[in-house]
Amino acid sequence: MKESYFLGIDIGSTTSKCILLNSQREIIGSSLVSAGTGTTGPQKAYEDILEKANLTAGDISFTVATGYGRIMFTEANDEMSELSCHAKGVHHIFPDVHTIIDIGGQDAKVISINDAGKVINFVMNDKCAAGTGRFLDVMATILQININDLEIHAREAVRPAKISSTCTVFAESEVISQLSSGENVNNIVAGICESVAGRVASLAKRVGIKEEICMSGGVAKNGGVRDAMSKSLGAKLQYSPKAQYMGALGAALFAYDKLNI
Ligand code: ADP
């Protein structure tokens, strides 16, 4: 019998991610392009995953798009909200999770889900760069540190620096002044991670936290933010190396359901 394939694409503000499933709902491919909605990123991520799997668009049984740019993606058969897709992706990997903390490139969301993985409540910050990946991107540029290396520096810190400004622009000046007064870079990085985690933890407390808790989105890859979040919430966090793909995974699972339920 011919194998069936199901594709999920998550078109975010800064990155485009795809996940490919086979008919057993196993992940058989992924792709990520660091360019999001309104760019060629979504098409590149789509072509990349097909090429790696040696498939063509005609081999895919169903494609679901999610994320900020989902409406614009014409290759998809259907679209679903980011909240539902993150919930579905996380529930598939961690069935006991009830709170999802998703920090992306330009927003942060805290999503409460029930035992079946359905969204029951959420809060979102999409108004302010502080508490999002954008804050970390700006700070990494000032510090001339690759975004992937922030966690190494944060984990070497002896005493995290206090970043008191809640605005990204003011926090940028604060970091520059700490650097010029000789503060240790590792301490500054840990302070930056604590600042992001602290802001999103306050958001999480507003929605109400029910364990288990999981971090998703690109910022979850930063162990410095995960450590600080765990400290702020006083709870352990679930984390998958596929954290940035949770929305795409949920979309691919919805694609599977379209033809199998
Ligand atoms: P969106 O869906 O909004 O485009 P993502 O969930 O893909 O966003 O997350 C993008 C953010 O993830 C970037 O702003 C960046 O700060 C962060 N990020 C990506 N990779 C890493 C990494 N290896 N370590 C730390 N942060 C990362």
Tab-separated table of N, CA, C and O and ligand atoms in Angstrom, residues 10 12-15 17 102-107 133-134 136-137 147-148 217-219 221-222 244, ligand 1:
chain	number	residue	atom	x	y	z
A	10	ASP	N	4.414	25.931	10.376
A	10	ASP	CA	4.182	27.009	11.342
A	10	ASP	C	4.939	28.238	10.843
A	10	ASP	O	6.174	28.263	10.853
A	12	GLY	N	5.881	31.710	11.548
A	12	GLY	CA	5.949	32.668	12.644
A	12	GLY	C	6.397	34.040	12.166
A	12	GLY	O	6.564	34.281	10.965
A	13	SER	N	6.603	34.935	13.143
A	13	SER	CA	7.035	36.287	12.798
A	13	SER	C	8.501	36.296	12.371
A	13	SER	O	8.907	37.132	11.583
A	14	THR	N	9.279	35.330	12.877
A	14	THR	CA	10.719	35.347	12.557
A	14	THR	C	11.221	34.059	11.903
A	14	THR	O	12.279	34.072	11.287
A	15	THR	N	10.498	32.952	12.083
A	15	THR	CA	10.973	31.684	11.506
A	15	THR	C	9.799	30.896	10.895
A	15	THR	O	8.649	31.082	11.285
A	17	LYS	N	8.691	26.878	10.188
A	17	LYS	CA	9.043	25.518	10.591
A	17	LYS	C	8.080	24.527	9.968
A	17	LYS	O	6.883	24.818	9.897
A	102	ASP	N	4.898	29.441	25.748
A	102	ASP	CA	5.439	29.507	24.387
A	102	ASP	C	6.042	30.893	24.155
A	102	ASP	O	5.314	31.884	24.104
A	103	ILE	N	7.366	30.955	24.051
A	103	ILE	CA	8.007	32.256	23.784
A	103	ILE	C	8.612	32.214	22.386
A	103	ILE	O	9.514	31.416	22.102
A	104	GLY	N	8.083	33.058	21.513
A	104	GLY	CA	8.548	33.110	20.127
A	104	GLY	C	9.360	34.358	19.858
A	104	GLY	O	9.831	35.027	20.781
A	105	GLY	N	9.496	34.673	18.585
A	105	GLY	CA	10.332	35.794	18.171
A	105	GLY	C	9.760	37.144	18.564
A	105	GLY	O	10.506	38.063	18.893
A	106	GLN	N	8.437	37.272	18.549
A	106	GLN	CA	7.859	38.592	18.849
A	106	GLN	C	6.694	38.555	19.805
A	106	GLN	O	6.050	39.578	20.021
A	107	ASP	N	6.388	37.387	20.346
A	107	ASP	CA	5.326	37.360	21.348
A	107	ASP	C	5.555	36.219	22.342
A	107	ASP	O	6.462	35.395	22.164
A	133	GLY	N	11.530	36.654	22.277
A	133	GLY	CA	12.816	36.363	21.649
A	133	GLY	C	13.503	37.619	21.136
A	133	GLY	O	14.726	37.703	21.105
A	134	ARG	N	12.706	38.612	20.777
A	134	ARG	CA	13.269	39.864	20.243
A	134	ARG	C	14.212	40.510	21.264
A	134	ARG	O	15.267	41.030	20.915
A	136	LEU	N	15.953	39.014	23.556
A	136	LEU	CA	17.207	38.243	23.599
A	136	LEU	C	18.043	38.497	22.346
A	136	LEU	O	19.276	38.593	22.426
A	137	ASP	N	17.390	38.620	21.193
A	137	ASP	CA	18.110	38.877	19.937
A	137	ASP	C	18.847	40.218	20.008
A	137	ASP	O	20.016	40.318	19.623
A	147	ILE	N	23.176	33.748	19.439
A	147	ILE	CA	21.964	33.414	20.204
A	147	ILE	C	22.035	31.978	20.792
A	147	ILE	O	21.585	31.729	21.897
A	148	ASN	N	22.681	31.085	20.052
A	148	ASN	CA	22.805	29.684	20.517
A	148	ASN	C	23.698	29.571	21.750
A	148	ASN	O	23.636	28.576	22.467
A	217	GLY	N	8.397	26.914	21.654
A	217	GLY	CA	8.872	28.111	20.943
A	217	GLY	C	10.392	28.165	20.949
A	217	GLY	O	11.049	27.438	21.704
A	218	GLY	N	10.936	29.026	20.102
A	218	GLY	CA	12.387	29.088	19.906
A	218	GLY	C	13.167	29.436	21.167
A	218	GLY	O	14.261	28.910	21.400
A	219	VAL	N	12.607	30.297	22.019
A	219	VAL	CA	13.340	30.740	23.215
A	219	VAL	C	13.522	29.585	24.210
A	219	VAL	O	14.459	29.586	25.012
A	221	LYS	N	14.762	26.920	23.636
A	221	LYS	CA	16.057	26.287	23.383
A	221	LYS	C	17.153	26.865	24.274
A	221	LYS	O	18.223	26.285	24.406
A	222	ASN	N	16.893	28.046	24.833
A	222	ASN	CA	17.871	28.707	25.698
A	222	ASN	C	17.729	28.174	27.131
A	222	ASN	O	16.788	28.493	27.854
A	244	GLN	N	10.808	24.165	19.410
A	244	GLN	CA	10.493	25.210	18.428
A	244	GLN	C	9.510	24.701	17.360
A	244	GLN	O	8.913	25.481	16.637
B	1	ADP	P1	8.210	32.719	15.775
B	1	ADP	O1	7.359	31.473	15.629
B	1	ADP	O2	7.543	33.855	16.455
B	1	ADP	O3	8.882	33.099	14.496
B	1	ADP	P2	10.067	30.980	17.230
B	1	ADP	O4	9.200	30.239	18.188
B	1	ADP	O5	10.560	30.241	16.047
B	1	ADP	O6	9.353	32.346	16.791
B	1	ADP	O7	11.291	31.576	18.047
B	1	ADP	C1	12.198	32.500	17.488
B	1	ADP	C2	13.095	33.005	18.598
B	1	ADP	O8	13.784	31.886	19.154
B	1	ADP	C3	14.187	33.961	18.128
B	1	ADP	O9	13.782	35.293	18.350
B	1	ADP	C4	15.380	33.615	19.019
B	1	ADP	O10	15.508	34.561	20.053
B	1	ADP	C5	15.024	32.299	19.672
B	1	ADP	N1	15.987	31.230	19.403
B	1	ADP	C6	16.085	30.498	18.297
B	1	ADP	N2	17.073	29.592	18.397
B	1	ADP	C7	17.615	29.746	19.625
B	1	ADP	C8	18.654	29.116	20.350
B	1	ADP	N3	19.367	28.128	19.840
B	1	ADP	N4	18.913	29.549	21.590
B	1	ADP	C9	18.205	30.544	22.109
B	1	ADP	N5	17.197	31.189	21.487
B	1	ADP	C10	16.903	30.791	20.262
